[in-house]
Backbone as XML, in Angstrom:
<?xml version="1.0"?>
<chain id="A" units="angstrom">
  <residue number="1" name="MET">
    <atom name="N" x="-1.249" y="-47.675" z="12.483"/>
    <atom name="CA" x="-0.591" y="-47.804" z="13.759"/>
    <atom name="C" x="-0.724" y="-49.255" z="14.204"/>
  </residue>
  <residue number="2" name="SER">
    <atom name="N" x="0.318" y="-49.785" z="14.837"/>
    <atom name="CA" x="0.325" y="-51.190" z="15.230"/>
    <atom name="C" x="0.409" y="-51.350" z="16.747"/>
  </residue>
  <residue number="3" name="HIS">
    <atom name="N" x="0.242" y="-52.576" z="17.208"/>
    <atom name="CA" x="0.261" y="-52.870" z="18.648"/>
    <atom name="C" x="1.604" y="-52.579" z="19.297"/>
  </residue>
  <residue number="4" name="ASN">
    <atom name="N" x="2.705" y="-52.663" z="18.568"/>
    <atom name="CA" x="4.006" y="-52.390" z="19.176"/>
    <atom name="C" x="4.243" y="-50.893" z="19.383"/>
  </residue>
  <residue number="5" name="GLN">
    <atom name="N" x="3.264" y="-50.051" z="19.058"/>
    <atom name="CA" x="3.379" y="-48.606" z="19.252"/>
    <atom name="C" x="2.480" y="-48.117" z="20.389"/>
  </residue>
  <residue number="6" name="THR">
    <atom name="N" x="2.106" y="-49.010" z="21.298"/>
    <atom name="CA" x="1.174" y="-48.631" z="22.357"/>
    <atom name="C" x="1.854" y="-48.517" z="23.702"/>
  </residue>
  <residue number="7" name="THR">
    <atom name="N" x="1.144" y="-47.882" z="24.626"/>
    <atom name="CA" x="1.592" y="-47.846" z="26.013"/>
    <atom name="C" x="1.218" y="-49.160" z="26.672"/>
  </residue>
  <residue number="8" name="SER">
    <atom name="N" x="1.762" y="-49.417" z="27.866"/>
    <atom name="CA" x="1.484" y="-50.707" z="28.506"/>
    <atom name="C" x="1.303" y="-50.590" z="30.011"/>
  </residue>
  <residue number="9" name="PHE">
    <atom name="N" x="0.919" y="-49.426" z="30.500"/>
    <atom name="CA" x="0.839" y="-49.269" z="31.955"/>
    <atom name="C" x="-0.510" y="-48.772" z="32.470"/>
  </residue>
  <residue number="10" name="LEU">
    <atom name="N" x="-1.446" y="-48.443" z="31.617"/>
    <atom name="CA" x="-2.698" y="-47.848" z="32.083"/>
    <atom name="C" x="-3.701" y="-48.876" z="32.587"/>
  </residue>
  <residue number="11" name="TRP">
    <atom name="N" x="-4.021" y="-49.856" z="31.771"/>
    <atom name="CA" x="-4.950" y="-50.923" z="32.159"/>
    <atom name="C" x="-4.677" y="-52.139" z="31.294"/>
  </residue>
  <residue number="12" name="GLU">
    <atom name="N" x="-5.116" y="-53.287" z="31.749"/>
    <atom name="CA" x="-4.874" y="-54.525" z="31.022"/>
    <atom name="C" x="-5.540" y="-54.477" z="29.650"/>
  </residue>
  <residue number="13" name="GLY">
    <atom name="N" x="-4.772" y="-54.832" z="28.638"/>
    <atom name="CA" x="-5.302" y="-54.871" z="27.284"/>
    <atom name="C" x="-5.417" y="-53.523" z="26.596"/>
  </residue>
  <residue number="14" name="GLU">
    <atom name="N" x="-4.825" y="-52.513" z="27.194"/>
    <atom name="CA" x="-4.929" y="-51.182" z="26.579"/>
    <atom name="C" x="-4.294" y="-51.170" z="25.197"/>
  </residue>
  <residue number="15" name="ASN">
    <atom name="N" x="-4.758" y="-50.289" z="24.366"/>
    <atom name="CA" x="-4.250" y="-50.156" z="23.001"/>
    <atom name="C" x="-4.193" y="-48.681" z="22.629"/>
  </residue>
  <residue number="16" name="VAL">
    <atom name="N" x="-3.422" y="-47.910" z="23.380"/>
    <atom name="CA" x="-3.330" y="-46.466" z="23.183"/>
    <atom name="C" x="-1.994" y="-46.125" z="22.524"/>
  </residue>
  <residue number="17" name="PHE">
    <atom name="N" x="-2.050" y="-45.390" z="21.428"/>
    <atom name="CA" x="-0.858" y="-44.924" z="20.700"/>
    <atom name="C" x="0.036" y="-44.157" z="21.662"/>
  </residue>
  <residue number="18" name="SER">
    <atom name="N" x="1.287" y="-44.579" z="21.792"/>
    <atom name="CA" x="2.196" y="-43.964" z="22.760"/>
    <atom name="C" x="2.832" y="-42.681" z="22.226"/>
  </residue>
  <residue number="19" name="THR">
    <atom name="N" x="3.193" y="-41.807" z="23.143"/>
    <atom name="CA" x="3.860" y="-40.547" z="22.777"/>
    <atom name="C" x="5.193" y="-40.801" z="22.067"/>
  </residue>
  <residue number="20" name="PRO">
    <atom name="N" x="6.062" y="-41.693" z="22.588"/>
    <atom name="CA" x="7.321" y="-41.934" z="21.856"/>
    <atom name="C" x="7.091" y="-42.431" z="20.424"/>
  </residue>
  <residue number="21" name="SER">
    <atom name="N" x="6.071" y="-43.256" z="20.225"/>
    <atom name="CA" x="5.786" y="-43.749" z="18.872"/>
    <atom name="C" x="5.290" y="-42.631" z="17.972"/>
  </residue>
  <residue number="22" name="MET">
    <atom name="N" x="4.442" y="-41.744" z="18.516"/>
    <atom name="CA" x="3.952" y="-40.617" z="17.730"/>
    <atom name="C" x="5.123" y="-39.717" z="17.307"/>
  </residue>
  <residue number="23" name="ILE">
    <atom name="N" x="6.014" y="-39.435" z="18.253"/>
    <atom name="CA" x="7.173" y="-38.588" z="17.951"/>
    <atom name="C" x="8.070" y="-39.257" z="16.912"/>
  </residue>
  <residue number="24" name="SER">
    <atom name="N" x="8.271" y="-40.554" z="17.047"/>
    <atom name="CA" x="9.079" y="-41.290" z="16.077"/>
    <atom name="C" x="8.483" y="-41.190" z="14.680"/>
  </residue>
  <residue number="25" name="GLU">
    <atom name="N" x="7.173" y="-41.319" z="14.580"/>
    <atom name="CA" x="6.509" y="-41.207" z="13.273"/>
    <atom name="C" x="6.645" y="-39.790" z="12.715"/>
  </residue>
  <residue number="26" name="MET">
    <atom name="N" x="6.536" y="-38.780" z="13.576"/>
    <atom name="CA" x="6.710" y="-37.393" z="13.132"/>
    <atom name="C" x="8.129" y="-37.174" z="12.612"/>
  </residue>
  <residue number="27" name="GLU">
    <atom name="N" x="9.126" y="-37.667" z="13.360"/>
    <atom name="CA" x="10.517" y="-37.514" z="12.934"/>
    <atom name="C" x="10.763" y="-38.181" z="11.586"/>
  </residue>
  <residue number="28" name="GLU">
    <atom name="N" x="10.242" y="-39.402" z="11.427"/>
    <atom name="CA" x="10.466" y="-40.121" z="10.170"/>
    <atom name="C" x="9.769" y="-39.418" z="9.008"/>
  </residue>
  <residue number="29" name="THR">
    <atom name="N" x="8.609" y="-38.830" z="9.259"/>
    <atom name="CA" x="7.917" y="-38.072" z="8.217"/>
    <atom name="C" x="8.780" y="-36.901" z="7.756"/>
  </residue>
  <residue number="30" name="CYS">
    <atom name="N" x="9.369" y="-36.180" z="8.692"/>
    <atom name="CA" x="10.248" y="-35.056" z="8.343"/>
    <atom name="C" x="11.487" y="-35.540" z="7.605"/>
  </residue>
  <residue number="31" name="ARG">
    <atom name="N" x="12.069" y="-36.643" z="8.074"/>
    <atom name="CA" x="13.254" y="-37.202" z="7.418"/>
    <atom name="C" x="12.938" y="-37.565" z="5.975"/>
  </residue>
  <residue number="32" name="LEU">
    <atom name="N" x="11.825" y="-38.254" z="5.768"/>
    <atom name="CA" x="11.468" y="-38.663" z="4.405"/>
    <atom name="C" x="11.147" y="-37.466" z="3.517"/>
  </residue>
  <residue number="33" name="LEU">
    <atom name="N" x="10.529" y="-36.430" z="4.079"/>
    <atom name="CA" x="10.268" y="-35.212" z="3.312"/>
    <atom name="C" x="11.579" y="-34.610" z="2.814"/>
  </residue>
  <residue number="34" name="LEU">
    <atom name="N" x="12.564" y="-34.484" z="3.702"/>
    <atom name="CA" x="13.868" y="-33.960" z="3.288"/>
    <atom name="C" x="14.514" y="-34.864" z="2.239"/>
  </residue>
  <residue number="35" name="LYS">
    <atom name="N" x="14.485" y="-36.154" z="2.491"/>
    <atom name="CA" x="15.134" y="-37.112" z="1.601"/>
    <atom name="C" x="14.496" y="-37.075" z="0.208"/>
  </residue>
  <residue number="36" name="GLU">
    <atom name="N" x="13.173" y="-37.075" z="0.150"/>
    <atom name="CA" x="12.477" y="-37.131" z="-1.138"/>
    <atom name="C" x="12.503" y="-35.801" z="-1.886"/>
  </residue>
  <residue number="37" name="GLN">
    <atom name="N" x="12.445" y="-34.699" z="-1.174"/>
    <atom name="CA" x="12.354" y="-33.395" z="-1.832"/>
    <atom name="C" x="13.700" y="-32.731" z="-2.082"/>
  </residue>
  <residue number="38" name="PHE">
    <atom name="N" x="14.694" y="-32.995" z="-1.207"/>
    <atom name="CA" x="15.929" y="-32.222" z="-1.299"/>
    <atom name="C" x="17.197" y="-33.063" z="-1.411"/>
  </residue>
  <residue number="39" name="LEU">
    <atom name="N" x="17.181" y="-34.282" z="-0.891"/>
    <atom name="CA" x="18.416" y="-35.062" z="-0.826"/>
    <atom name="C" x="18.407" y="-36.288" z="-1.732"/>
  </residue>
  <residue number="40" name="LYS">
    <atom name="N" x="17.396" y="-36.426" z="-2.570"/>
    <atom name="CA" x="17.247" y="-37.641" z="-3.372"/>
    <atom name="C" x="18.343" y="-37.826" z="-4.410"/>
  </residue>
  <residue number="41" name="VAL">
    <atom name="N" x="19.064" y="-36.781" z="-4.752"/>
    <atom name="CA" x="20.084" y="-36.888" z="-5.794"/>
    <atom name="C" x="21.372" y="-37.536" z="-5.304"/>
  </residue>
  <residue number="42" name="ASP">
    <atom name="N" x="21.572" y="-37.640" z="-4.000"/>
    <atom name="CA" x="22.825" y="-38.170" z="-3.471"/>
    <atom name="C" x="22.551" y="-39.025" z="-2.239"/>
  </residue>
  <residue number="43" name="SER">
    <atom name="N" x="22.825" y="-40.317" z="-2.347"/>
    <atom name="CA" x="22.535" y="-41.240" z="-1.253"/>
    <atom name="C" x="23.481" y="-41.081" z="-0.064"/>
  </residue>
  <residue number="44" name="GLU">
    <atom name="N" x="24.541" y="-40.280" z="-0.199"/>
    <atom name="CA" x="25.460" y="-40.064" z="0.927"/>
    <atom name="C" x="24.941" y="-39.021" z="1.915"/>
  </residue>
  <residue number="45" name="TRP">
    <atom name="N" x="23.795" y="-38.423" z="1.638"/>
    <atom name="CA" x="23.246" y="-37.386" z="2.511"/>
    <atom name="C" x="21.927" y="-37.841" z="3.123"/>
  </residue>
  <residue number="46" name="ASP">
    <atom name="N" x="21.729" y="-37.499" z="4.375"/>
    <atom name="CA" x="20.489" y="-37.800" z="5.085"/>
    <atom name="C" x="20.358" y="-36.751" z="6.185"/>
  </residue>
  <residue number="47" name="SER">
    <atom name="N" x="19.528" y="-36.995" z="7.169"/>
    <atom name="CA" x="19.386" y="-36.041" z="8.268"/>
    <atom name="C" x="19.169" y="-36.778" z="9.573"/>
  </residue>
  <residue number="48" name="VAL">
    <atom name="N" x="19.507" y="-36.107" z="10.663"/>
    <atom name="CA" x="19.280" y="-36.645" z="12.006"/>
    <atom name="C" x="18.481" y="-35.625" z="12.798"/>
  </residue>
  <residue number="49" name="GLY">
    <atom name="N" x="17.635" y="-36.124" z="13.701"/>
    <atom name="CA" x="16.854" y="-35.243" z="14.550"/>
    <atom name="C" x="17.725" y="-34.619" z="15.627"/>
  </residue>
  <residue number="50" name="THR">
    <atom name="N" x="17.489" y="-33.330" z="15.894"/>
    <atom name="CA" x="18.270" y="-32.629" z="16.916"/>
    <atom name="C" x="17.394" y="-31.964" z="17.972"/>
  </residue>
  <residue number="51" name="VAL">
    <atom name="N" x="16.163" y="-31.607" z="17.633"/>
    <atom name="CA" x="15.251" y="-30.965" z="18.589"/>
    <atom name="C" x="13.841" y="-31.520" z="18.365"/>
  </residue>
  <residue number="52" name="VAL">
    <atom name="N" x="13.169" y="-31.825" z="19.469"/>
    <atom name="CA" x="11.773" y="-32.263" z="19.420"/>
    <atom name="C" x="11.013" y="-31.496" z="20.499"/>
  </residue>
  <residue number="53" name="ASN">
    <atom name="N" x="9.959" y="-30.789" z="20.105"/>
    <atom name="CA" x="9.085" y="-30.081" z="21.044"/>
    <atom name="C" x="7.651" y="-30.397" z="20.622"/>
  </residue>
  <residue number="54" name="ILE">
    <atom name="N" x="7.100" y="-31.454" z="21.214"/>
    <atom name="CA" x="5.832" y="-32.022" z="20.754"/>
    <atom name="C" x="4.816" y="-32.051" z="21.893"/>
  </residue>
  <residue number="55" name="ASN">
    <atom name="N" x="3.568" y="-31.739" z="21.564"/>
    <atom name="CA" x="2.441" y="-31.901" z="22.478"/>
    <atom name="C" x="1.620" y="-33.089" z="22.008"/>
  </residue>
  <residue number="56" name="HIS">
    <atom name="N" x="1.338" y="-34.029" z="22.917"/>
    <atom name="CA" x="0.462" y="-35.167" z="22.614"/>
    <atom name="C" x="-0.859" y="-34.860" z="23.292"/>
  </residue>
  <residue number="57" name="THR">
    <atom name="N" x="-1.880" y="-34.516" z="22.521"/>
    <atom name="CA" x="-3.089" y="-33.898" z="23.081"/>
    <atom name="C" x="-4.315" y="-34.792" z="23.141"/>
  </residue>
  <residue number="58" name="ALA">
    <atom name="N" x="-4.282" y="-35.979" z="22.529"/>
    <atom name="CA" x="-5.456" y="-36.857" z="22.562"/>
    <atom name="C" x="-5.030" y="-38.301" z="22.376"/>
  </residue>
  <residue number="59" name="ALA">
    <atom name="N" x="-5.744" y="-39.202" z="23.041"/>
    <atom name="CA" x="-5.474" y="-40.637" z="22.928"/>
    <atom name="C" x="-6.068" y="-41.177" z="21.633"/>
  </residue>
  <residue number="60" name="THR">
    <atom name="N" x="-5.371" y="-42.162" z="21.055"/>
    <atom name="CA" x="-5.826" y="-42.794" z="19.818"/>
    <atom name="C" x="-5.710" y="-44.300" z="19.977"/>
  </residue>
  <residue number="61" name="PRO">
    <atom name="N" x="-6.793" y="-45.040" z="19.709"/>
    <atom name="CA" x="-6.737" y="-46.504" z="19.831"/>
    <atom name="C" x="-6.028" y="-47.144" z="18.635"/>
  </residue>
  <residue number="62" name="VAL">
    <atom name="N" x="-5.430" y="-48.307" z="18.886"/>
    <atom name="CA" x="-4.819" y="-49.080" z="17.807"/>
    <atom name="C" x="-5.889" y="-49.390" z="16.774"/>
  </residue>
  <residue number="63" name="GLY">
    <atom name="N" x="-5.499" y="-49.334" z="15.526"/>
    <atom name="CA" x="-6.424" y="-49.606" z="14.437"/>
    <atom name="C" x="-6.904" y="-48.339" z="13.760"/>
  </residue>
  <residue number="64" name="ALA">
    <atom name="N" x="-6.835" y="-47.216" z="14.473"/>
    <atom name="CA" x="-7.227" y="-45.943" z="13.863"/>
    <atom name="C" x="-6.162" y="-45.521" z="12.858"/>
  </residue>
  <residue number="65" name="GLU">
    <atom name="N" x="-6.589" y="-44.903" z="11.789"/>
    <atom name="CA" x="-5.639" y="-44.349" z="10.834"/>
    <atom name="C" x="-5.160" y="-43.012" z="11.366"/>
  </residue>
  <residue number="66" name="ILE">
    <atom name="N" x="-3.872" y="-42.741" z="11.175"/>
    <atom name="CA" x="-3.341" y="-41.443" z="11.573"/>
    <atom name="C" x="-2.746" y="-40.776" z="10.344"/>
  </residue>
  <residue number="67" name="LEU">
    <atom name="N" x="-2.851" y="-39.455" z="10.329"/>
    <atom name="CA" x="-2.300" y="-38.642" z="9.252"/>
    <atom name="C" x="-1.236" y="-37.747" z="9.856"/>
  </residue>
  <residue number="68" name="LEU">
    <atom name="N" x="-0.048" y="-37.802" z="9.293"/>
    <atom name="CA" x="1.065" y="-36.987" z="9.764"/>
    <atom name="C" x="1.320" y="-35.869" z="8.769"/>
  </residue>
  <residue number="69" name="LYS">
    <atom name="N" x="1.527" y="-34.660" z="9.278"/>
    <atom name="CA" x="1.817" y="-33.515" z="8.417"/>
    <atom name="C" x="3.117" y="-32.870" z="8.872"/>
  </residue>
  <residue number="70" name="ALA">
    <atom name="N" x="3.927" y="-32.456" z="7.910"/>
    <atom name="CA" x="5.179" y="-31.777" z="8.200"/>
    <atom name="C" x="5.367" y="-30.649" z="7.193"/>
  </residue>
  <residue number="71" name="GLU">
    <atom name="N" x="5.760" y="-29.506" z="7.704"/>
    <atom name="CA" x="5.999" y="-28.341" z="6.851"/>
    <atom name="C" x="7.331" y="-27.714" z="7.241"/>
  </residue>
  <residue number="72" name="VAL">
    <atom name="N" x="8.187" y="-27.482" z="6.268"/>
    <atom name="CA" x="9.450" y="-26.783" z="6.518"/>
    <atom name="C" x="9.120" y="-25.327" z="6.816"/>
  </residue>
  <residue number="73" name="VAL">
    <atom name="N" x="9.559" y="-24.838" z="7.975"/>
    <atom name="CA" x="9.285" y="-23.445" z="8.360"/>
    <atom name="C" x="10.556" y="-22.617" z="8.517"/>
  </residue>
  <residue number="74" name="GLY">
    <atom name="N" x="11.717" y="-23.260" z="8.398"/>
    <atom name="CA" x="12.958" y="-22.510" z="8.498"/>
    <atom name="C" x="14.143" y="-23.343" z="8.065"/>
  </residue>
  <residue number="75" name="VAL">
    <atom name="N" x="15.110" y="-22.683" z="7.452"/>
    <atom name="CA" x="16.345" y="-23.337" z="7.039"/>
    <atom name="C" x="17.496" y="-22.403" z="7.386"/>
  </residue>
  <residue number="76" name="ASP">
    <atom name="N" x="18.495" y="-22.949" z="8.090"/>
    <atom name="CA" x="19.692" y="-22.192" z="8.435"/>
    <atom name="C" x="20.887" y="-23.101" z="8.133"/>
  </residue>
  <residue number="77" name="GLY">
    <atom name="N" x="21.446" y="-22.945" z="6.941"/>
    <atom name="CA" x="22.509" y="-23.854" z="6.517"/>
    <atom name="C" x="21.962" y="-25.262" z="6.387"/>
  </residue>
  <residue number="78" name="ARG">
    <atom name="N" x="22.531" y="-26.191" z="7.172"/>
    <atom name="CA" x="22.066" y="-27.583" z="7.134"/>
    <atom name="C" x="21.041" y="-27.881" z="8.234"/>
  </residue>
  <residue number="79" name="ARG">
    <atom name="N" x="20.643" y="-26.886" z="8.984"/>
    <atom name="CA" x="19.640" y="-27.034" z="10.040"/>
    <atom name="C" x="18.268" y="-26.684" z="9.461"/>
  </residue>
  <residue number="80" name="VAL">
    <atom name="N" x="17.306" y="-27.608" z="9.593"/>
    <atom name="CA" x="15.977" y="-27.427" z="9.008"/>
    <atom name="C" x="14.927" y="-27.568" z="10.111"/>
  </residue>
  <residue number="81" name="GLN">
    <atom name="N" x="14.053" y="-26.554" z="10.223"/>
    <atom name="CA" x="12.984" y="-26.575" z="11.228"/>
    <atom name="C" x="11.654" y="-26.910" z="10.560"/>
  </residue>
  <residue number="82" name="PHE">
    <atom name="N" x="10.861" y="-27.711" z="11.285"/>
    <atom name="CA" x="9.559" y="-28.161" z="10.798"/>
    <atom name="C" x="8.461" y="-27.819" z="11.786"/>
  </residue>
  <residue number="83" name="LYS">
    <atom name="N" x="7.280" y="-27.563" z="11.252"/>
    <atom name="CA" x="6.046" y="-27.561" z="12.033"/>
    <atom name="C" x="5.420" y="-28.916" z="11.729"/>
  </residue>
  <residue number="84" name="VAL">
    <atom name="N" x="5.035" y="-29.666" z="12.783"/>
    <atom name="CA" x="4.481" y="-30.997" z="12.593"/>
    <atom name="C" x="3.141" y="-31.117" z="13.300"/>
  </residue>
  <residue number="85" name="SER">
    <atom name="N" x="2.295" y="-31.997" z="12.772"/>
    <atom name="CA" x="1.032" y="-32.309" z="13.442"/>
    <atom name="C" x="0.594" y="-33.712" z="13.049"/>
  </residue>
  <residue number="86" name="THR">
    <atom name="N" x="-0.244" y="-34.281" z="13.898"/>
    <atom name="CA" x="-0.775" y="-35.619" z="13.675"/>
    <atom name="C" x="-2.244" y="-35.612" z="14.051"/>
  </residue>
  <residue number="87" name="GLU">
    <atom name="N" x="-3.042" y="-36.292" z="13.248"/>
    <atom name="CA" x="-4.465" y="-36.403" z="13.573"/>
    <atom name="C" x="-4.934" y="-37.816" z="13.287"/>
  </residue>
  <residue number="88" name="ASP">
    <atom name="N" x="-5.981" y="-38.230" z="14.019"/>
    <atom name="CA" x="-6.643" y="-39.483" z="13.685"/>
    <atom name="C" x="-7.908" y="-39.126" z="12.915"/>
  </residue>
  <residue number="89" name="ASN">
    <atom name="N" x="-8.820" y="-40.053" z="12.745"/>
    <atom name="CA" x="-10.017" y="-39.788" z="11.951"/>
    <atom name="C" x="-10.951" y="-38.767" z="12.597"/>
  </residue>
  <residue number="90" name="LEU">
    <atom name="N" x="-10.789" y="-38.505" z="13.887"/>
    <atom name="CA" x="-11.717" y="-37.629" z="14.601"/>
    <atom name="C" x="-11.142" y="-36.280" z="15.007"/>
  </residue>
  <residue number="91" name="GLU">
    <atom name="N" x="-9.840" y="-36.223" z="15.329"/>
    <atom name="CA" x="-9.286" y="-34.987" z="15.888"/>
    <atom name="C" x="-7.770" y="-34.942" z="15.764"/>
  </residue>
  <residue number="92" name="GLN">
    <atom name="N" x="-7.220" y="-33.768" z="16.000"/>
    <atom name="CA" x="-5.768" y="-33.631" z="16.080"/>
    <atom name="C" x="-5.316" y="-34.305" z="17.362"/>
  </residue>
  <residue number="93" name="ILE">
    <atom name="N" x="-4.241" y="-35.088" z="17.280"/>
    <atom name="CA" x="-3.751" y="-35.787" z="18.467"/>
    <atom name="C" x="-2.378" y="-35.306" z="18.912"/>
  </residue>
  <residue number="94" name="GLY">
    <atom name="N" x="-1.721" y="-34.499" z="18.080"/>
    <atom name="CA" x="-0.413" y="-33.989" z="18.457"/>
    <atom name="C" x="0.049" y="-32.909" z="17.510"/>
  </residue>
  <residue number="95" name="ASP">
    <atom name="N" x="0.926" y="-32.033" z="18.045"/>
    <atom name="CA" x="1.511" y="-30.994" z="17.207"/>
    <atom name="C" x="2.766" y="-30.475" z="17.876"/>
  </residue>
  <residue number="96" name="GLY">
    <atom name="N" x="3.535" y="-29.708" z="17.130"/>
    <atom name="CA" x="4.739" y="-29.127" z="17.704"/>
    <atom name="C" x="5.759" y="-28.766" z="16.650"/>
  </residue>
  <residue number="97" name="ASN">
    <atom name="N" x="7.018" y="-28.751" z="17.095"/>
    <atom name="CA" x="8.140" y="-28.371" z="16.242"/>
    <atom name="C" x="9.213" y="-29.447" z="16.303"/>
  </residue>
  <residue number="98" name="HIS">
    <atom name="N" x="9.893" y="-29.611" z="15.186"/>
    <atom name="CA" x="10.977" y="-30.587" z="15.094"/>
    <atom name="C" x="12.088" y="-29.958" z="14.268"/>
  </residue>
  <residue number="99" name="GLU">
    <atom name="N" x="13.323" y="-30.281" z="14.641"/>
    <atom name="CA" x="14.480" y="-29.770" z="13.908"/>
    <atom name="C" x="15.354" y="-30.946" z="13.505"/>
  </residue>
  <residue number="100" name="ARG">
    <atom name="N" x="15.858" y="-30.886" z="12.292"/>
    <atom name="CA" x="16.766" y="-31.911" z="11.790"/>
    <atom name="C" x="18.025" y="-31.240" z="11.246"/>
  </residue>
  <residue number="101" name="PHE">
    <atom name="N" x="19.121" y="-31.977" z="11.275"/>
    <atom name="CA" x="20.390" y="-31.490" z="10.754"/>
    <atom name="C" x="20.801" y="-32.406" z="9.611"/>
  </residue>
  <residue number="102" name="ILE">
    <atom name="N" x="21.090" y="-31.831" z="8.457"/>
    <atom name="CA" x="21.495" y="-32.599" z="7.281"/>
    <atom name="C" x="22.946" y="-33.035" z="7.452"/>
  </residue>
  <residue number="103" name="ILE">
    <atom name="N" x="23.177" y="-34.324" z="7.256"/>
    <atom name="CA" x="24.517" y="-34.884" z="7.460"/>
    <atom name="C" x="25.014" y="-35.588" z="6.203"/>
  </residue>
  <residue number="104" name="ASN">
    <atom name="N" x="26.333" y="-35.647" z="6.080"/>
    <atom name="CA" x="26.992" y="-36.493" z="5.091"/>
    <atom name="C" x="27.277" y="-37.803" z="5.812"/>
  </residue>
  <residue number="105" name="ILE">
    <atom name="N" x="26.661" y="-38.876" z="5.377"/>
    <atom name="CA" x="26.712" y="-40.150" z="6.103"/>
    <atom name="C" x="28.147" y="-40.657" z="6.310"/>
  </residue>
  <residue number="106" name="PRO">
    <atom name="N" x="29.017" y="-40.694" z="5.294"/>
    <atom name="CA" x="30.384" y="-41.180" z="5.544"/>
    <atom name="C" x="31.136" y="-40.337" z="6.588"/>
  </residue>
  <residue number="107" name="LYS">
    <atom name="N" x="30.995" y="-39.013" z="6.545"/>
    <atom name="CA" x="31.670" y="-38.163" z="7.538"/>
    <atom name="C" x="31.080" y="-38.368" z="8.926"/>
  </residue>
  <residue number="108" name="PHE">
    <atom name="N" x="29.768" y="-38.499" z="9.008"/>
    <atom name="CA" x="29.085" y="-38.738" z="10.278"/>
    <atom name="C" x="29.563" y="-40.070" z="10.877"/>
  </residue>
  <residue number="109" name="LYS">
    <atom name="N" x="29.632" y="-41.105" z="10.042"/>
    <atom name="CA" x="30.071" y="-42.415" z="10.512"/>
    <atom name="C" x="31.522" y="-42.371" z="10.981"/>
  </residue>
  <residue number="110" name="GLU">
    <atom name="N" x="32.354" y="-41.635" z="10.282"/>
    <atom name="CA" x="33.761" y="-41.508" z="10.673"/>
    <atom name="C" x="33.872" y="-40.885" z="12.072"/>
  </residue>
  <residue number="111" name="LYS">
    <atom name="N" x="33.133" y="-39.824" z="12.317"/>
    <atom name="CA" x="33.149" y="-39.173" z="13.639"/>
    <atom name="C" x="32.563" y="-40.092" z="14.709"/>
  </residue>
  <residue number="112" name="PHE">
    <atom name="N" x="31.500" y="-40.812" z="14.345"/>
    <atom name="CA" x="30.866" y="-41.726" z="15.290"/>
    <atom name="C" x="31.819" y="-42.863" z="15.653"/>
  </residue>
  <residue number="113" name="ASP">
    <atom name="N" x="32.481" y="-43.456" z="14.653"/>
    <atom name="CA" x="33.422" y="-44.546" z="14.910"/>
    <atom name="C" x="34.568" y="-44.091" z="15.803"/>
  </residue>
  <residue number="114" name="LEU">
    <atom name="N" x="35.046" y="-42.867" z="15.612"/>
    <atom name="CA" x="36.098" y="-42.317" z="16.458"/>
    <atom name="C" x="35.606" y="-42.197" z="17.902"/>
  </residue>
  <residue number="115" name="LYS">
    <atom name="N" x="34.381" y="-41.754" z="18.085"/>
    <atom name="CA" x="33.822" y="-41.636" z="19.430"/>
    <atom name="C" x="33.687" y="-43.010" z="20.087"/>
  </residue>
  <residue number="116" name="VAL">
    <atom name="N" x="33.236" y="-44.002" z="19.325"/>
    <atom name="CA" x="33.132" y="-45.367" z="19.856"/>
    <atom name="C" x="34.495" y="-45.838" z="20.339"/>
  </residue>
  <residue number="117" name="LYS">
    <atom name="N" x="35.533" y="-45.575" z="19.543"/>
    <atom name="CA" x="36.892" y="-45.979" z="19.915"/>
    <atom name="C" x="37.338" y="-45.272" z="21.197"/>
  </residue>
  <residue number="118" name="LYS">
    <atom name="N" x="37.065" y="-43.969" z="21.287"/>
    <atom name="CA" x="37.464" y="-43.210" z="22.480"/>
    <atom name="C" x="36.709" y="-43.707" z="23.723"/>
  </residue>
  <residue number="119" name="LEU">
    <atom name="N" x="35.422" y="-43.989" z="23.567"/>
    <atom name="CA" x="34.648" y="-44.497" z="24.701"/>
    <atom name="C" x="35.142" y="-45.861" z="25.139"/>
  </residue>
  <residue number="120" name="ASP">
    <atom name="N" x="35.513" y="-46.698" z="24.180"/>
    <atom name="CA" x="36.050" y="-48.023" z="24.508"/>
    <atom name="C" x="37.359" y="-47.893" z="25.284"/>
  </residue>
  <residue number="121" name="GLU">
    <atom name="N" x="38.233" y="-46.974" z="24.827"/>
    <atom name="CA" x="39.512" y="-46.736" z="25.537"/>
    <atom name="C" x="39.249" y="-46.187" z="26.936"/>
  </residue>
  <residue number="122" name="TYR">
    <atom name="N" x="38.281" y="-45.306" z="27.076"/>
    <atom name="CA" x="37.939" y="-44.730" z="28.374"/>
    <atom name="C" x="37.445" y="-45.812" z="29.328"/>
  </residue>
  <residue number="123" name="GLN">
    <atom name="N" x="36.597" y="-46.714" z="28.834"/>
    <atom name="CA" x="36.045" y="-47.756" z="29.681"/>
    <atom name="C" x="37.097" y="-48.778" z="30.108"/>
  </residue>
  <residue number="124" name="LYS">
    <atom name="N" x="38.104" y="-48.969" z="29.286"/>
    <atom name="CA" x="39.188" y="-49.897" z="29.635"/>
    <atom name="C" x="40.120" y="-49.282" z="30.668"/>
  </residue>
  <residue number="125" name="GLY">
    <atom name="N" x="40.054" y="-47.956" z="30.809"/>
    <atom name="CA" x="40.857" y="-47.269" z="31.821"/>
    <atom name="C" x="42.185" y="-46.941" z="31.339"/>
  </residue>
</chain>
């Protein structure tokens, strides 16, 4: 964990692992699990996060090692549910559920580009 993953409002010089950073690490762990175990044969496929339900239960100082765990607990078509947890050297610091949706990158980009165009037209009036 690095300094850019800390909170900045508790006290001067604090170095506490932030909740958004923990969630980001959990999401990336799930993404890489899908990519390495199921999607590695085709680079046009990846996944995006769709649901996050996470509890951040303990503070962790910068410099501590963290271990992230992810387990696939459900699959419904291209929707994949995970049980996730994170611990430092002393205790569990977070746990919960995360859901990802498997996407075809070129099709996703095509839909996204269309939305960007529509939003641009909307903003121009």
